[in-house]
């Protein structure tokens, strides 16, 4: 048995927070991450602190009894790796809320986006039993794109697929996009989870992006790929002299790699 800070998942999470800060995607307190622990991982660490119960309504039933590593509200991703005890914690999800069982020292609490995390995990588990993580950050170019592009799932997906040949292989399920919304409440959590029933990436207009996956690396890779495409879009949309990648070319890529693209986007 070890302290929770020694879990591989916690170390990977702390490493990722620093990487995302270096990319300029997590200014000040921007961004939050959560990771569903497996039963094996739950047994790997000891609990040496007094549990702290926090009430929360409308907890999804498929999460009750599960354990989640989650970042603290207000945590600065530049500093997480050197202050894990205060900026990262473990919660046990209960019917009427959750109990903090490790971390969140100095009376800290999980991210203000906890509803989004819980509802997103719940939605993804319904469609993907390998699902484990939710990563949210303020990736720059995809946020920029929401100022110059139609805010429609299909149109945005088509534009992103058209920027880099491999986008359609990395996210054949496309992206969902939400209009501007207040962040941190149950409403944005529900709207996000609804999008996640048929894709793994949701873009929050004029705010940022979140991705889900079976590992931190998996979810981060989705964000990197989407943001790379958005960067190319932003750098070229007003000065293009070629047609870009055609529907036929995208279908050829899918054919070669055995990928099924989301329906209704390519002709
Ligand atoms: P927290 O500091 O509460 O995690 O909020 C950051 C954020 O990005 C909100 O969307
Ligand atoms: Zn945010």
PDB file of C-alpha atoms and ligand atoms in Angstrom:
ATOM      1  CA  UNK A   1       0.000   0.000   0.000  1.00  0.00           C
ATOM      2  CA  UNK A   2       1.159   3.487  -0.813  1.00  0.00           C
ATOM      3  CA  UNK A   3       0.058   7.121  -0.510  1.00  0.00           C
ATOM      4  CA  UNK A   4      -2.378   8.203  -3.266  1.00  0.00           C
ATOM      5  CA  UNK A   5       0.221  10.626  -4.608  1.00  0.00           C
ATOM      6  CA  UNK A   6       2.291   7.592  -5.647  1.00  0.00           C
ATOM      7  CA  UNK A   7      -0.418   6.131  -7.881  1.00  0.00           C
ATOM      8  CA  UNK A   8       0.673   5.986 -11.527  1.00  0.00           C
ATOM      9  CA  UNK A   9      -2.554   7.736 -12.527  1.00  0.00           C
ATOM     10  CA  UNK A  10      -1.895  10.644 -10.143  1.00  0.00           C
ATOM     11  CA  UNK A  11       1.657  11.007 -11.446  1.00  0.00           C
ATOM     12  CA  UNK A  12       0.428  10.948 -15.050  1.00  0.00           C
ATOM     13  CA  UNK A  13      -2.248  13.493 -14.222  1.00  0.00           C
ATOM     14  CA  UNK A  14       0.251  15.838 -12.558  1.00  0.00           C
ATOM     15  CA  UNK A  15       2.536  15.495 -15.561  1.00  0.00           C
ATOM     16  CA  UNK A  16      -0.323  16.271 -17.944  1.00  0.00           C
ATOM     17  CA  UNK A  17      -1.363  19.418 -16.045  1.00  0.00           C
ATOM     18  CA  UNK A  18       2.165  20.787 -16.519  1.00  0.00           C
ATOM     19  CA  UNK A  19       2.262  19.832 -20.205  1.00  0.00           C
ATOM     20  CA  UNK A  20      -1.071  21.540 -20.833  1.00  0.00           C
ATOM     21  CA  UNK A  21       0.093  24.662 -19.003  1.00  0.00           C
ATOM     22  CA  UNK A  22       3.244  24.704 -21.154  1.00  0.00           C
ATOM     23  CA  UNK A  23       1.030  24.613 -24.238  1.00  0.00           C
ATOM     24  CA  UNK A  24      -0.724  27.755 -23.039  1.00  0.00           C
ATOM     25  CA  UNK A  25      -4.027  25.955 -22.598  1.00  0.00           C
ATOM     26  CA  UNK A  26      -4.425  26.336 -18.822  1.00  0.00           C
ATOM     27  CA  UNK A  27      -3.897  29.933 -17.807  1.00  0.00           C
ATOM     28  CA  UNK A  28      -4.361  30.689 -14.113  1.00  0.00           C
ATOM     29  CA  UNK A  29      -6.941  28.165 -12.827  1.00  0.00           C
ATOM     30  CA  UNK A  30      -8.136  27.133 -16.321  1.00  0.00           C
ATOM     31  CA  UNK A  31      -8.826  23.450 -16.926  1.00  0.00           C
ATOM     32  CA  UNK A  32      -9.750  20.415 -14.868  1.00  0.00           C
ATOM     33  CA  UNK A  33      -9.192  16.661 -15.134  1.00  0.00           C
ATOM     34  CA  UNK A  34     -10.782  13.577 -13.635  1.00  0.00           C
ATOM     35  CA  UNK A  35      -9.905   9.880 -13.777  1.00  0.00           C
ATOM     36  CA  UNK A  36     -12.098   6.949 -12.736  1.00  0.00           C
ATOM     37  CA  UNK A  37     -10.070   4.524 -10.638  1.00  0.00           C
ATOM     38  CA  UNK A  38     -10.265   0.797 -11.282  1.00  0.00           C
ATOM     39  CA  UNK A  39     -10.969  -1.566  -8.361  1.00  0.00           C
ATOM     40  CA  UNK A  40      -7.335  -2.626  -8.473  1.00  0.00           C
ATOM     41  CA  UNK A  41      -6.099   0.975  -8.179  1.00  0.00           C
ATOM     42  CA  UNK A  42      -8.508   1.653  -5.282  1.00  0.00           C
ATOM     43  CA  UNK A  43      -6.791  -1.130  -3.316  1.00  0.00           C
ATOM     44  CA  UNK A  44      -3.305   0.242  -4.023  1.00  0.00           C
ATOM     45  CA  UNK A  45      -3.373   3.281  -1.704  1.00  0.00           C
ATOM     46  CA  UNK A  46      -4.063   3.798   1.990  1.00  0.00           C
ATOM     47  CA  UNK A  47      -6.443   6.377   3.479  1.00  0.00           C
ATOM     48  CA  UNK A  48      -4.881   8.332   6.304  1.00  0.00           C
ATOM     49  CA  UNK A  49      -7.159  11.335   6.441  1.00  0.00           C
ATOM     50  CA  UNK A  50     -10.554  12.022   7.978  1.00  0.00           C
ATOM     51  CA  UNK A  51     -13.158  11.661   5.191  1.00  0.00           C
ATOM     52  CA  UNK A  52     -15.043  14.863   4.315  1.00  0.00           C
ATOM     53  CA  UNK A  53     -18.583  14.508   2.904  1.00  0.00           C
ATOM     54  CA  UNK A  54     -19.908  17.075   0.416  1.00  0.00           C
ATOM     55  CA  UNK A  55     -23.540  17.048  -0.637  1.00  0.00           C
ATOM     56  CA  UNK A  56     -24.404  17.135  -4.350  1.00  0.00           C
ATOM     57  CA  UNK A  57     -27.772  16.483  -5.932  1.00  0.00           C
ATOM     58  CA  UNK A  58     -28.621  14.309  -8.935  1.00  0.00           C
ATOM     59  CA  UNK A  59     -25.640  11.959  -8.891  1.00  0.00           C
ATOM     60  CA  UNK A  60     -25.789   9.513 -11.855  1.00  0.00           C
ATOM     61  CA  UNK A  61     -26.622   6.052 -10.539  1.00  0.00           C
ATOM     62  CA  UNK A  62     -23.937   4.231 -12.579  1.00  0.00           C
ATOM     63  CA  UNK A  63     -21.232   6.146 -10.678  1.00  0.00           C
ATOM     64  CA  UNK A  64     -22.374   5.418  -7.130  1.00  0.00           C
ATOM     65  CA  UNK A  65     -19.611   3.612  -5.267  1.00  0.00           C
ATOM     66  CA  UNK A  66     -16.934   4.554  -7.848  1.00  0.00           C
ATOM     67  CA  UNK A  67     -13.724   6.446  -6.988  1.00  0.00           C
ATOM     68  CA  UNK A  68     -12.516   9.452  -8.954  1.00  0.00           C
ATOM     69  CA  UNK A  69      -9.200  11.292  -8.978  1.00  0.00           C
ATOM     70  CA  UNK A  70     -10.067  14.925  -9.689  1.00  0.00           C
ATOM     71  CA  UNK A  71      -8.326  18.308  -9.738  1.00  0.00           C
ATOM     72  CA  UNK A  72      -9.155  21.017  -7.200  1.00  0.00           C
ATOM     73  CA  UNK A  73     -11.157  24.100  -8.029  1.00  0.00           C
ATOM     74  CA  UNK A  74      -8.771  27.009  -8.498  1.00  0.00           C
ATOM     75  CA  UNK A  75      -5.752  24.786  -9.027  1.00  0.00           C
ATOM     76  CA  UNK A  76      -3.011  26.292 -11.132  1.00  0.00           C
ATOM     77  CA  UNK A  77      -1.833  23.653 -13.588  1.00  0.00           C
ATOM     78  CA  UNK A  78       1.681  25.134 -13.648  1.00  0.00           C
ATOM     79  CA  UNK A  79       2.025  24.235  -9.981  1.00  0.00           C
ATOM     80  CA  UNK A  80       0.050  20.977  -9.586  1.00  0.00           C
ATOM     81  CA  UNK A  81       3.059  18.646  -9.883  1.00  0.00           C
ATOM     82  CA  UNK A  82       4.691  20.348  -6.885  1.00  0.00           C
ATOM     83  CA  UNK A  83       1.544  20.589  -4.759  1.00  0.00           C
ATOM     84  CA  UNK A  84      -0.417  17.400  -5.401  1.00  0.00           C
ATOM     85  CA  UNK A  85      -1.789  17.104  -1.844  1.00  0.00           C
ATOM     86  CA  UNK A  86      -3.650  20.422  -2.187  1.00  0.00           C
ATOM     87  CA  UNK A  87      -4.494  20.400  -5.895  1.00  0.00           C
ATOM     88  CA  UNK A  88      -5.503  16.783  -6.587  1.00  0.00           C
ATOM     89  CA  UNK A  89      -7.740  14.514  -4.531  1.00  0.00           C
ATOM     90  CA  UNK A  90      -9.688  11.283  -4.560  1.00  0.00           C
ATOM     91  CA  UNK A  91     -13.439  11.194  -3.984  1.00  0.00           C
ATOM     92  CA  UNK A  92     -15.824   8.309  -3.422  1.00  0.00           C
ATOM     93  CA  UNK A  93     -19.113   8.961  -5.180  1.00  0.00           C
ATOM     94  CA  UNK A  94     -22.255   8.439  -3.093  1.00  0.00           C
ATOM     95  CA  UNK A  95     -25.980   8.732  -3.710  1.00  0.00           C
ATOM     96  CA  UNK A  96     -26.323  12.132  -2.003  1.00  0.00           C
ATOM     97  CA  UNK A  97     -22.897  13.565  -2.871  1.00  0.00           C
ATOM     98  CA  UNK A  98     -19.299  12.484  -2.477  1.00  0.00           C
ATOM     99  CA  UNK A  99     -16.701  11.908   0.203  1.00  0.00           C
ATOM    100  CA  UNK A 100     -13.186  13.288  -0.104  1.00  0.00           C
ATOM    101  CA  UNK A 101     -10.961  10.412   0.973  1.00  0.00           C
ATOM    102  CA  UNK A 102      -7.519  11.686  -0.071  1.00  0.00           C
ATOM    103  CA  UNK A 103      -5.926  15.013  -0.918  1.00  0.00           C
ATOM    104  CA  UNK A 104      -7.599  18.427  -1.190  1.00  0.00           C
ATOM    105  CA  UNK A 105      -5.567  19.585   1.784  1.00  0.00           C
ATOM    106  CA  UNK A 106      -6.053  23.185   3.018  1.00  0.00           C
ATOM    107  CA  UNK A 107      -9.802  22.615   2.779  1.00  0.00           C
ATOM    108  CA  UNK A 108      -9.761  22.605  -1.034  1.00  0.00           C
ATOM    109  CA  UNK A 109     -12.589  21.096  -3.050  1.00  0.00           C
ATOM    110  CA  UNK A 110     -12.988  19.412  -6.454  1.00  0.00           C
ATOM    111  CA  UNK A 111     -13.336  21.539  -9.583  1.00  0.00           C
ATOM    112  CA  UNK A 112     -16.387  23.762 -10.025  1.00  0.00           C
ATOM    113  CA  UNK A 113     -17.033  21.642 -13.140  1.00  0.00           C
ATOM    114  CA  UNK A 114     -17.718  18.542 -11.064  1.00  0.00           C
ATOM    115  CA  UNK A 115     -21.198  18.124 -12.576  1.00  0.00           C
ATOM    116  CA  UNK A 116     -19.748  18.099 -16.062  1.00  0.00           C
ATOM    117  CA  UNK A 117     -17.194  15.490 -14.997  1.00  0.00           C
ATOM    118  CA  UNK A 118     -19.726  13.220 -13.272  1.00  0.00           C
ATOM    119  CA  UNK A 119     -22.359  13.447 -16.001  1.00  0.00           C
ATOM    120  CA  UNK A 120     -19.731  12.996 -18.728  1.00  0.00           C
ATOM    121  CA  UNK A 121     -18.269   9.877 -17.089  1.00  0.00           C
ATOM    122  CA  UNK A 122     -21.762   8.507 -16.686  1.00  0.00           C
ATOM    123  CA  UNK A 123     -22.686   9.128 -20.327  1.00  0.00           C
ATOM    124  CA  UNK A 124     -19.478   7.674 -21.747  1.00  0.00           C
ATOM    125  CA  UNK A 125     -19.615   4.565 -19.528  1.00  0.00           C
ATOM    126  CA  UNK A 126     -23.047   3.829 -20.994  1.00  0.00           C
ATOM    127  CA  UNK A 127     -21.535   3.563 -24.479  1.00  0.00           C
ATOM    128  CA  UNK A 128     -17.907   2.603 -23.772  1.00  0.00           C
ATOM    129  CA  UNK A 129     -16.947   0.291 -20.892  1.00  0.00           C
ATOM    130  CA  UNK A 130     -13.246   1.178 -21.376  1.00  0.00           C
ATOM    131  CA  UNK A 131     -13.952   4.864 -20.668  1.00  0.00           C
ATOM    132  CA  UNK A 132     -11.896   6.356 -17.784  1.00  0.00           C
ATOM    133  CA  UNK A 133     -11.022  10.048 -18.128  1.00  0.00           C
ATOM    134  CA  UNK A 134     -12.354  13.539 -18.784  1.00  0.00           C
ATOM    135  CA  UNK A 135      -9.901  16.329 -19.634  1.00  0.00           C
ATOM    136  CA  UNK A 136     -11.008  19.960 -19.974  1.00  0.00           C
ATOM    137  CA  UNK A 137      -8.764  22.851 -20.991  1.00  0.00           C
ATOM    138  CA  UNK A 138      -8.807  26.191 -22.791  1.00  0.00           C
ATOM    139  CA  UNK A 139      -6.965  25.119 -25.974  1.00  0.00           C
ATOM    140  CA  UNK A 140      -6.375  28.351 -27.864  1.00  0.00           C
ATOM    141  CA  UNK A 141      -7.092  27.802 -31.541  1.00  0.00           C
ATOM    142  CA  UNK A 142     -10.235  25.711 -31.108  1.00  0.00           C
ATOM    143  CA  UNK A 143     -11.570  28.478 -28.870  1.00  0.00           C
ATOM    144  CA  UNK A 144     -10.645  31.040 -31.549  1.00  0.00           C
ATOM    145  CA  UNK A 145     -12.439  28.986 -34.163  1.00  0.00           C
ATOM    146  CA  UNK A 146     -15.739  29.342 -32.285  1.00  0.00           C
ATOM    147  CA  UNK A 147     -15.634  33.074 -33.136  1.00  0.00           C
ATOM    148  CA  UNK A 148     -15.342  32.589 -36.890  1.00  0.00           C
ATOM    149  CA  UNK A 149     -17.110  29.280 -37.603  1.00  0.00           C
ATOM    150  CA  UNK A 150     -20.710  28.097 -37.596  1.00  0.00           C
ATOM    151  CA  UNK A 151     -21.482  26.456 -34.219  1.00  0.00           C
ATOM    152  CA  UNK A 152     -22.939  23.238 -35.584  1.00  0.00           C
ATOM    153  CA  UNK A 153     -21.654  19.708 -34.840  1.00  0.00           C
ATOM    154  CA  UNK A 154     -21.614  18.532 -38.459  1.00  0.00           C
ATOM    155  CA  UNK A 155     -20.213  21.701 -40.009  1.00  0.00           C
ATOM    156  CA  UNK A 156     -17.467  22.019 -37.392  1.00  0.00           C
ATOM    157  CA  UNK A 157     -16.554  18.335 -37.661  1.00  0.00           C
ATOM    158  CA  UNK A 158     -16.297  18.605 -41.474  1.00  0.00           C
ATOM    159  CA  UNK A 159     -14.053  21.665 -41.239  1.00  0.00           C
ATOM    160  CA  UNK A 160     -11.742  19.971 -38.708  1.00  0.00           C
ATOM    161  CA  UNK A 161     -11.573  16.698 -40.690  1.00  0.00           C
ATOM    162  CA  UNK A 162     -10.597  18.758 -43.729  1.00  0.00           C
ATOM    163  CA  UNK A 163      -7.540  20.343 -42.114  1.00  0.00           C
ATOM    164  CA  UNK A 164      -5.265  17.324 -41.531  1.00  0.00           C
ATOM    165  CA  UNK A 165      -5.575  13.975 -43.346  1.00  0.00           C
ATOM    166  CA  UNK A 166      -5.433  11.966 -40.116  1.00  0.00           C
ATOM    167  CA  UNK A 167      -8.148  13.854 -38.216  1.00  0.00           C
ATOM    168  CA  UNK A 168     -10.849  11.564 -39.566  1.00  0.00           C
ATOM    169  CA  UNK A 169      -8.885   8.535 -38.334  1.00  0.00           C
ATOM    170  CA  UNK A 170      -8.324  10.018 -34.860  1.00  0.00           C
ATOM    171  CA  UNK A 171     -11.906  11.214 -34.324  1.00  0.00           C
ATOM    172  CA  UNK A 172     -14.215   9.502 -36.841  1.00  0.00           C
ATOM    173  CA  UNK A 173     -17.029  10.103 -34.333  1.00  0.00           C
ATOM    174  CA  UNK A 174     -16.571  13.859 -34.841  1.00  0.00           C
ATOM    175  CA  UNK A 175     -17.011  16.646 -32.320  1.00  0.00           C
ATOM    176  CA  UNK A 176     -19.995  18.169 -30.548  1.00  0.00           C
ATOM    177  CA  UNK A 177     -20.235  21.921 -30.017  1.00  0.00           C
ATOM    178  CA  UNK A 178     -22.240  23.850 -27.440  1.00  0.00           C
ATOM    179  CA  UNK A 179     -23.234  27.493 -27.701  1.00  0.00           C
ATOM    180  CA  UNK A 180     -21.833  29.839 -25.061  1.00  0.00           C
ATOM    181  CA  UNK A 181     -23.139  28.783 -21.653  1.00  0.00           C
ATOM    182  CA  UNK A 182     -22.465  29.612 -18.028  1.00  0.00           C
ATOM    183  CA  UNK A 183     -19.808  27.156 -16.859  1.00  0.00           C
ATOM    184  CA  UNK A 184     -19.798  25.043 -13.703  1.00  0.00           C
ATOM    185  CA  UNK A 185     -23.502  24.321 -13.356  1.00  0.00           C
ATOM    186  CA  UNK A 186     -25.622  21.227 -13.886  1.00  0.00           C
ATOM    187  CA  UNK A 187     -27.055  22.623 -17.133  1.00  0.00           C
ATOM    188  CA  UNK A 188     -23.738  22.697 -18.994  1.00  0.00           C
ATOM    189  CA  UNK A 189     -22.952  19.287 -17.492  1.00  0.00           C
ATOM    190  CA  UNK A 190     -26.180  17.841 -18.896  1.00  0.00           C
ATOM    191  CA  UNK A 191     -25.725  19.472 -22.309  1.00  0.00           C
ATOM    192  CA  UNK A 192     -22.149  18.164 -22.490  1.00  0.00           C
ATOM    193  CA  UNK A 193     -23.139  14.645 -21.471  1.00  0.00           C
ATOM    194  CA  UNK A 194     -25.871  14.625 -24.123  1.00  0.00           C
ATOM    195  CA  UNK A 195     -23.291  15.385 -26.831  1.00  0.00           C
ATOM    196  CA  UNK A 196     -21.033  12.650 -25.438  1.00  0.00           C
ATOM    197  CA  UNK A 197     -23.562   9.928 -26.155  1.00  0.00           C
ATOM    198  CA  UNK A 198     -22.218   9.798 -29.726  1.00  0.00           C
ATOM    199  CA  UNK A 199     -18.777  11.428 -29.702  1.00  0.00           C
ATOM    200  CA  UNK A 200     -15.794  11.833 -27.359  1.00  0.00           C
ATOM    201  CA  UNK A 201     -15.034  15.532 -27.817  1.00  0.00           C
ATOM    202  CA  UNK A 202     -17.129  18.583 -26.927  1.00  0.00           C
ATOM    203  CA  UNK A 203     -16.223  22.172 -27.720  1.00  0.00           C
ATOM    204  CA  UNK A 204     -17.566  24.891 -25.470  1.00  0.00           C
ATOM    205  CA  UNK A 205     -17.936  28.046 -27.555  1.00  0.00           C
ATOM    206  CA  UNK A 206     -15.762  30.955 -26.417  1.00  0.00           C
ATOM    207  CA  UNK A 207     -14.444  28.823 -23.545  1.00  0.00           C
ATOM    208  CA  UNK A 208     -12.523  25.647 -24.433  1.00  0.00           C
ATOM    209  CA  UNK A 209     -12.739  21.945 -25.101  1.00  0.00           C
ATOM    210  CA  UNK A 210     -13.102  18.660 -23.270  1.00  0.00           C
ATOM    211  CA  UNK A 211     -12.249  15.168 -24.367  1.00  0.00           C
ATOM    212  CA  UNK A 212     -12.920  11.777 -22.899  1.00  0.00           C
ATOM    213  CA  UNK A 213     -11.081   8.515 -23.301  1.00  0.00           C
ATOM    214  CA  UNK A 214      -9.708   5.334 -21.847  1.00  0.00           C
ATOM    215  CA  UNK A 215      -6.483   7.017 -20.663  1.00  0.00           C
ATOM    216  CA  UNK A 216      -5.169  10.517 -20.033  1.00  0.00           C
ATOM    217  CA  UNK A 217      -2.937  10.145 -23.060  1.00  0.00           C
ATOM    218  CA  UNK A 218      -5.886   9.116 -25.199  1.00  0.00           C
ATOM    219  CA  UNK A 219      -8.034  12.129 -24.205  1.00  0.00           C
ATOM    220  CA  UNK A 220      -5.131  14.559 -24.473  1.00  0.00           C
ATOM    221  CA  UNK A 221      -4.277  13.187 -27.931  1.00  0.00           C
ATOM    222  CA  UNK A 222      -7.800  14.017 -29.082  1.00  0.00           C
ATOM    223  CA  UNK A 223      -7.462  17.603 -27.842  1.00  0.00           C
ATOM    224  CA  UNK A 224      -4.038  17.985 -29.477  1.00  0.00           C
ATOM    225  CA  UNK A 225      -5.397  16.718 -32.795  1.00  0.00           C
ATOM    226  CA  UNK A 226      -8.491  18.928 -32.744  1.00  0.00           C
ATOM    227  CA  UNK A 227      -6.474  21.972 -31.765  1.00  0.00           C
ATOM    228  CA  UNK A 228      -3.864  21.323 -34.470  1.00  0.00           C
ATOM    229  CA  UNK A 229      -6.656  21.219 -37.047  1.00  0.00           C
ATOM    230  CA  UNK A 230      -8.177  24.391 -35.596  1.00  0.00           C
ATOM    231  CA  UNK A 231      -4.797  26.123 -35.772  1.00  0.00           C
ATOM    232  CA  UNK A 232      -4.475  25.301 -39.467  1.00  0.00           C
ATOM    233  CA  UNK A 233      -8.056  26.446 -40.018  1.00  0.00           C
ATOM    234  CA  UNK A 234      -7.401  29.772 -38.288  1.00  0.00           C
ATOM    235  CA  UNK A 235      -4.181  30.342 -40.214  1.00  0.00           C
ATOM    236  CA  UNK A 236      -5.722  29.608 -43.626  1.00  0.00           C
ATOM    237  CA  UNK A 237      -9.463  30.215 -43.715  1.00  0.00           C
ATOM    238  CA  UNK A 238      -9.157  33.730 -45.165  1.00  0.00           C
ATOM    239  CA  UNK A 239      -6.295  33.071 -47.594  1.00  0.00           C
ATOM    240  CA  UNK A 240      -6.855  29.680 -49.219  1.00  0.00           C
ATOM    241  CA  UNK A 241      -6.117  29.066 -52.887  1.00  0.00           C
ATOM    242  CA  UNK A 242      -6.806  25.291 -52.921  1.00  0.00           C
ATOM    243  CA  UNK A 243     -10.049  23.415 -52.248  1.00  0.00           C
ATOM    244  CA  UNK A 244      -8.535  21.437 -49.385  1.00  0.00           C
ATOM    245  CA  UNK A 245      -9.367  17.782 -48.714  1.00  0.00           C
ATOM    246  CA  UNK A 246     -12.482  16.682 -50.591  1.00  0.00           C
ATOM    247  CA  UNK A 247     -15.231  14.354 -49.339  1.00  0.00           C
ATOM    248  CA  UNK A 248     -14.027  11.703 -51.778  1.00  0.00           C
ATOM    249  CA  UNK A 249     -10.466  11.933 -50.436  1.00  0.00           C
ATOM    250  CA  UNK A 250     -11.699  11.620 -46.829  1.00  0.00           C
ATOM    251  CA  UNK A 251     -13.743   8.560 -47.799  1.00  0.00           C
ATOM    252  CA  UNK A 252     -10.638   7.066 -49.444  1.00  0.00           C
ATOM    253  CA  UNK A 253      -8.716   7.541 -46.168  1.00  0.00           C
ATOM    254  CA  UNK A 254     -11.543   5.842 -44.227  1.00  0.00           C
ATOM    255  CA  UNK A 255     -11.609   3.020 -46.715  1.00  0.00           C
ATOM    256  CA  UNK A 256      -7.855   2.438 -46.479  1.00  0.00           C
ATOM    257  CA  UNK A 257      -7.768   2.577 -42.652  1.00  0.00           C
ATOM    258  CA  UNK A 258     -11.020   0.690 -42.097  1.00  0.00           C
ATOM    259  CA  UNK A 259     -12.638   3.646 -40.302  1.00  0.00           C
ATOM    260  CA  UNK A 260     -16.359   4.410 -40.260  1.00  0.00           C
ATOM    261  CA  UNK A 261     -16.935   8.172 -40.217  1.00  0.00           C
ATOM    262  CA  UNK A 262     -19.927   9.665 -38.420  1.00  0.00           C
ATOM    263  CA  UNK A 263     -22.938   9.581 -40.734  1.00  0.00           C
ATOM    264  CA  UNK A 264     -24.419  12.690 -42.351  1.00  0.00           C
ATOM    265  CA  UNK A 265     -21.175  14.651 -42.780  1.00  0.00           C
ATOM    266  CA  UNK A 266     -19.595  13.384 -46.007  1.00  0.00           C
ATOM    267  CA  UNK A 267     -21.426  12.969 -49.308  1.00  0.00           C
TER     268      UNK A 267
HETATM  269  P1  LIG B   1     -11.923  25.139 -11.725  1.00  0.00           P
HETATM  270  O1  LIG B   1     -10.708  25.935 -11.274  1.00  0.00           O
HETATM  271  O2  LIG B   1     -13.051  25.213 -10.739  1.00  0.00           O
HETATM  272  O3  LIG B   1     -11.538  23.738 -12.091  1.00  0.00           O
HETATM  273  O4  LIG B   1     -12.467  25.843 -13.054  1.00  0.00           O
HETATM  274  C1  LIG B   1     -11.627  26.009 -14.146  1.00  0.00           C
HETATM  275  C2  LIG B   1     -12.332  26.006 -15.440  1.00  0.00           C
HETATM  276  O5  LIG B   1     -11.685  25.831 -16.457  1.00  0.00           O
HETATM  277  C3  LIG B   1     -13.790  26.196 -15.482  1.00  0.00           C
HETATM  278  O6  LIG B   1     -14.303  25.870 -16.738  1.00  0.00           O
HETATM  279 ZN1  LIG B   2     -12.808  26.059 -18.342  1.00  0.00          ZN
END
